[in-house]
CSV table of C-alpha atoms and ligand atoms in Angstrom, one decimal:
chain,number,residue,atom,x,y,z
A,1,MET,CA,54.9,-32.2,-10.2
A,2,THR,CA,51.2,-31.2,-10.2
A,3,SER,CA,49.7,-28.9,-7.7
A,4,ILE,CA,46.4,-29.1,-6.7
A,5,LEU,CA,44.8,-26.4,-4.6
A,6,ILE,CA,41.7,-27.3,-2.5
A,7,ILE,CA,39.7,-24.9,-0.8
A,8,GLU,CA,37.4,-26.6,1.9
A,9,ASP,CA,36.7,-25.3,5.0
A,10,GLU,CA,35.6,-29.2,6.3
A,11,GLU,CA,38.4,-30.4,7.9
A,12,ARG,CA,37.5,-34.2,7.7
A,13,ILE,CA,36.5,-33.6,3.5
A,14,ARG,CA,39.8,-31.7,3.3
A,15,ALA,CA,42.3,-34.3,4.8
A,16,PHE,CA,40.3,-36.8,2.7
A,17,VAL,CA,41.0,-35.4,-0.4
A,18,THR,CA,44.4,-34.0,0.0
A,19,LYS,CA,45.2,-37.6,1.3
A,20,GLY,CA,44.1,-39.1,-1.8
A,21,LEU,CA,45.6,-37.0,-3.9
A,22,ARG,CA,48.8,-36.9,-2.2
A,23,ALA,CA,48.6,-41.1,-2.7
A,24,ALA,CA,47.4,-40.5,-6.5
A,25,GLY,CA,51.2,-38.4,-6.7
A,26,TYR,CA,50.3,-34.8,-6.8
A,27,ALA,CA,51.1,-31.8,-4.4
A,28,THR,CA,48.3,-30.2,-2.6
A,29,THR,CA,47.7,-27.1,-0.4
A,30,ALA,CA,44.5,-26.9,1.3
A,31,VAL,CA,43.1,-23.7,2.5
A,32,GLY,CA,40.0,-23.3,4.5
A,33,THR,CA,38.7,-19.4,3.1
A,34,GLY,CA,37.5,-18.0,0.2
A,35,ALA,CA,40.2,-15.5,0.7
A,36,GLU,CA,43.2,-17.4,0.9
A,37,GLY,CA,42.0,-19.8,-2.3
A,38,VAL,CA,41.6,-16.7,-4.5
A,39,ASP,CA,45.0,-15.2,-3.5
A,40,LEU,CA,46.7,-18.7,-3.8
A,41,ALA,CA,45.2,-19.8,-6.9
A,42,LEU,CA,45.6,-16.6,-8.3
A,43,SER,CA,49.7,-17.3,-7.8
A,44,GLY,CA,49.3,-19.1,-10.8
A,45,GLU,CA,51.4,-22.0,-8.9
A,46,PHE,CA,48.4,-24.2,-9.1
A,47,ASP,CA,47.3,-27.0,-12.1
A,48,LEU,CA,43.7,-27.1,-10.8
A,49,VAL,CA,41.6,-26.1,-7.9
A,50,VAL,CA,38.8,-27.9,-6.3
A,51,LEU,CA,36.7,-25.4,-4.9
A,52,ASP,CA,33.8,-25.8,-2.0
A,53,ILE,CA,30.6,-23.7,-2.5
A,54,GLY,CA,30.2,-22.9,1.1
A,55,LEU,CA,33.1,-21.4,3.0
A,56,PRO,CA,32.8,-19.4,5.6
A,57,ASP,CA,34.0,-16.2,4.4
A,58,ILE,CA,33.3,-15.9,0.6
A,59,ASP,CA,31.4,-18.6,-1.3
A,60,GLY,CA,32.7,-20.8,-3.8
A,61,PHE,CA,30.5,-18.7,-6.6
A,62,GLU,CA,32.3,-15.5,-5.0
A,63,VAL,CA,35.9,-17.1,-5.9
A,64,LEU,CA,35.5,-18.4,-9.2
A,65,ASP,CA,34.0,-14.8,-10.5
A,66,ARG,CA,37.3,-13.3,-8.8
A,67,LEU,CA,39.5,-15.6,-10.3
A,68,ARG,CA,37.8,-15.6,-14.0
A,69,GLY,CA,37.5,-12.0,-13.2
A,70,SER,CA,41.2,-11.3,-13.0
A,71,GLY,CA,41.9,-13.4,-16.0
A,72,SER,CA,42.3,-16.9,-14.4
A,73,GLN,CA,41.9,-19.8,-16.4
A,74,VAL,CA,43.0,-22.9,-14.1
A,75,PRO,CA,40.7,-25.4,-14.2
A,76,VAL,CA,38.2,-25.3,-11.4
A,77,ILE,CA,35.8,-28.1,-10.1
A,78,VAL,CA,33.3,-27.4,-7.5
A,79,LEU,CA,32.4,-29.3,-4.7
A,80,THR,CA,28.4,-28.5,-3.8
A,81,ALA,CA,25.9,-30.2,-1.3
A,82,ARG,CA,23.7,-32.4,-3.2
A,83,SER,CA,20.6,-30.4,-2.7
A,84,SER,CA,22.0,-27.3,-4.5
A,85,VAL,CA,22.9,-29.4,-7.4
A,86,THR,CA,20.5,-27.7,-9.7
A,87,ASP,CA,21.5,-24.2,-8.1
A,88,THR,CA,25.3,-25.0,-8.9
A,89,VAL,CA,24.6,-26.1,-12.4
A,90,HIS,CA,23.1,-23.3,-13.1
A,91,GLY,CA,25.5,-20.8,-11.2
A,92,LEU,CA,28.5,-22.2,-12.8
A,93,GLU,CA,27.6,-22.7,-16.6
A,94,THR,CA,30.1,-20.0,-16.9
A,95,GLY,CA,33.1,-20.3,-14.3
A,96,ALA,CA,33.8,-24.1,-13.4
A,97,ASP,CA,34.8,-26.9,-15.4
A,98,ASP,CA,33.1,-29.5,-13.6
A,99,TYR,CA,31.3,-29.9,-10.3
A,100,MET,CA,30.9,-33.3,-7.7
A,101,ALA,CA,28.0,-33.5,-5.4
A,102,LYS,CA,28.6,-34.4,-2.0
A,103,PRO,CA,29.0,-36.9,-0.4
A,104,PHE,CA,31.2,-38.2,-3.3
A,105,ARG,CA,33.5,-41.0,-3.8
A,106,PHE,CA,37.1,-40.1,-3.9
A,107,GLU,CA,37.7,-42.2,-7.5
A,108,GLU,CA,35.0,-40.1,-8.7
A,109,LEU,CA,37.2,-37.1,-7.9
A,110,LEU,CA,40.2,-38.2,-9.6
A,111,ALA,CA,38.7,-39.1,-12.4
A,112,ARG,CA,37.5,-35.6,-13.1
A,113,ILE,CA,40.7,-34.2,-11.5
A,114,ARG,CA,42.7,-36.4,-14.4
A,115,LEU,CA,40.3,-35.4,-17.2
A,116,ARG,CA,40.8,-31.5,-16.5
A,117,LEU,CA,44.3,-31.9,-16.0
A,118,ARG,CA,44.2,-33.6,-19.5
A,119,ALA,CA,42.0,-31.0,-21.1
A,120,ALA,CA,43.9,-27.8,-19.8
A,121,ALA,CA,47.2,-29.5,-21.3
A,122,PRO,CA,49.0,-28.2,-24.4
A,123,ALA,CA,48.0,-30.8,-27.7
A,124,PRO,CA,50.6,-33.2,-27.9
A,125,ALA,CA,53.4,-32.9,-30.9
A,126,ALA,CA,51.4,-36.0,-32.2
A,127,ALA,CA,48.3,-34.1,-33.2
A,128,ALA,CA,49.2,-35.2,-36.7
A,129,ALA,CA,47.1,-38.2,-35.7
A,130,PRO,CA,43.7,-38.6,-37.2
A,131,ALA,CA,40.9,-36.9,-35.3
A,132,THR,CA,37.9,-38.8,-34.0
A,133,VAL,CA,35.3,-37.1,-35.6
A,134,LEU,CA,31.5,-37.5,-34.8
A,135,GLU,CA,29.2,-35.7,-37.7
A,136,HIS,CA,25.6,-35.4,-38.0
A,137,ASP,CA,23.4,-33.5,-39.7
A,138,GLY,CA,25.5,-30.5,-39.8
A,139,LEU,CA,27.0,-31.1,-36.5
A,140,ARG,CA,30.3,-32.0,-36.3
A,141,LEU,CA,32.2,-33.0,-32.9
A,142,ASP,CA,35.9,-32.9,-32.9
A,143,LEU,CA,36.5,-35.7,-30.1
A,144,ARG,CA,40.4,-34.8,-29.9
A,145,SER,CA,40.4,-31.1,-30.3
A,146,ARG,CA,36.9,-30.8,-28.3
A,147,ARG,CA,36.1,-28.4,-31.1
A,148,VAL,CA,32.2,-27.7,-32.4
A,149,GLU,CA,31.0,-26.7,-35.3
A,150,LEU,CA,27.3,-26.1,-36.6
A,151,HIS,CA,26.7,-26.1,-40.5
A,152,GLY,CA,30.8,-24.9,-40.5
A,153,GLU,CA,30.4,-21.9,-37.7
A,154,PRO,CA,32.3,-23.0,-34.4
A,155,VAL,CA,29.8,-23.3,-31.2
A,156,GLU,CA,31.1,-23.1,-27.5
A,157,LEU,CA,30.1,-25.8,-25.3
A,158,SER,CA,31.1,-26.8,-21.7
A,159,ALA,CA,32.8,-29.6,-20.6
A,160,ARG,CA,29.5,-31.2,-19.9
A,161,GLU,CA,27.7,-30.0,-22.7
A,162,PHE,CA,30.2,-31.5,-25.3
A,163,SER,CA,29.8,-35.1,-23.5
A,164,LEU,CA,26.2,-35.0,-23.6
A,165,ALA,CA,26.4,-33.8,-27.2
A,166,GLN,CA,28.8,-36.8,-27.8
A,167,GLU,CA,26.4,-39.3,-25.9
A,168,LEU,CA,23.2,-38.1,-28.4
A,169,LEU,CA,25.7,-38.7,-31.7
A,170,GLU,CA,27.0,-41.7,-31.1
A,171,HIS,CA,23.3,-43.3,-30.6
A,172,ALA,CA,21.8,-40.9,-33.3
A,173,GLY,CA,18.0,-42.0,-34.0
A,174,GLN,CA,18.1,-44.2,-30.5
A,175,VAL,CA,16.0,-43.0,-27.7
A,176,LEU,CA,18.3,-42.2,-24.5
A,177,THR,CA,16.8,-42.6,-20.7
A,178,ARG,CA,17.8,-40.0,-18.6
A,179,GLU,CA,19.3,-42.6,-16.7
A,180,GLN,CA,21.5,-44.0,-19.6
A,181,LEU,CA,22.5,-39.7,-20.1
A,182,LEU,CA,22.8,-39.6,-16.1
A,183,SER,CA,25.0,-42.4,-16.0
A,184,ARG,CA,27.1,-42.3,-18.8
A,185,VAL,CA,27.9,-38.2,-18.8
A,186,TRP,CA,27.7,-37.5,-14.8
A,187,GLY,CA,28.8,-41.3,-14.4
A,188,TYR,CA,27.8,-41.3,-10.9
A,189,ASP,CA,24.9,-41.5,-8.6
A,190,PHE,CA,22.9,-38.8,-9.0
A,191,ASP,CA,19.5,-38.5,-7.3
A,192,PRO,CA,17.3,-40.3,-10.0
A,193,GLY,CA,14.8,-37.1,-9.5
A,194,SER,CA,17.0,-34.8,-10.5
A,195,ASN,CA,16.6,-32.8,-14.0
A,196,VAL,CA,20.4,-32.0,-14.5
A,197,VAL,CA,19.7,-34.2,-18.0
A,198,ASP,CA,16.9,-31.7,-18.8
A,199,VAL,CA,18.6,-28.6,-17.6
A,200,TYR,CA,21.4,-29.5,-20.1
A,201,VAL,CA,19.7,-30.8,-22.7
A,202,ARG,CA,17.8,-26.8,-22.4
A,203,TYR,CA,21.3,-25.5,-23.0
A,204,LEU,CA,22.4,-28.0,-25.7
A,205,ARG,CA,19.2,-27.0,-27.8
A,206,ARG,CA,19.8,-23.2,-27.3
A,207,LYS,CA,23.2,-23.5,-28.7
A,208,LEU,CA,22.6,-26.1,-31.4
A,209,GLY,CA,18.6,-25.4,-32.5
A,210,ALA,CA,15.6,-26.6,-30.4
A,211,GLU,CA,14.5,-29.2,-33.4
A,212,ARG,CA,17.9,-31.3,-33.0
A,213,ILE,CA,17.1,-33.1,-29.8
A,214,GLU,CA,13.8,-34.5,-29.8
A,215,THR,CA,11.8,-35.2,-26.1
A,216,VAL,CA,10.7,-38.8,-26.1
A,217,ARG,CA,7.7,-37.6,-23.3
A,218,GLY,CA,8.1,-40.2,-20.5
A,219,VAL,CA,11.2,-41.9,-21.9
A,220,GLY,CA,14.0,-39.2,-23.0
A,221,TYR,CA,15.8,-37.9,-25.8
A,222,ARG,CA,16.8,-38.8,-29.0
A,223,LEU,CA,19.1,-36.9,-31.6
A,224,GLY,CA,16.9,-36.4,-34.9
B,1,CA,CA1,32.0,-26.1,3.3
C-alpha cells in the first residue's frame, strides 16, 4: 500500500488530510513536528511527504534541507500560507516537488499527490510505446519521460517549469494570458495578483534563453 507521511502541526488540517487520503486508499502517518517528520521520512517507508512550512520546532524549509541533505529523494508536497506563496516559490526552487497554498480543496491536493506518485514510479515496461514529444525551434519536450533538450543538450526543469514550458509549446505563437497560464499550469484559484507566472517565466528564460519567451505587455506571454 502506498504510504504518505503528513507533517502538519494544525490538528484540523492534519485530520482533514488524513481522512481524505485514507478514503482515497492510502496509508497515512501524521506528525506535528519537523524533527519527528525528518526521522520518519528518512526511514524510507514513505512514498510521499505532505509538509507544512509553519511548524513549531524546525520549519518546513529546514525539514526539506535535512531530507535532501541526507540524500532522500522522497517526493514532497509543501503546504504554505497563501500570503507566503512567493517566498515559498523562491525558497523551494530546489527541494520540493510541488506546493499547495492554504486554504486548498482536498481534491486539488489529491490530484497533486497522484501526479507526484506517478512521476516517482519506475517507468512501465511498455516504454516502447511511442513517446509524445513537443518540439519548437531546437527545444524538445518529451512528455512521457519528462526529459527536456535544448539543441540536443539536456536541460533540468522542475515539474512546474516543465508544465509551463509544455503549455507554451502547445500554443507556440499564441499569446497566453497570465490567468490562462495560472489556471492551466497551477490549476487552482490563485490570487489574481500573484506574480507566480512571471517568476516561473523568469526561471524558464534563464534555462531556455531569454528571447524564447516574449512578453506581450499587459496581456501575457508568447513562445516566439
Ligand atoms: Ca502550521
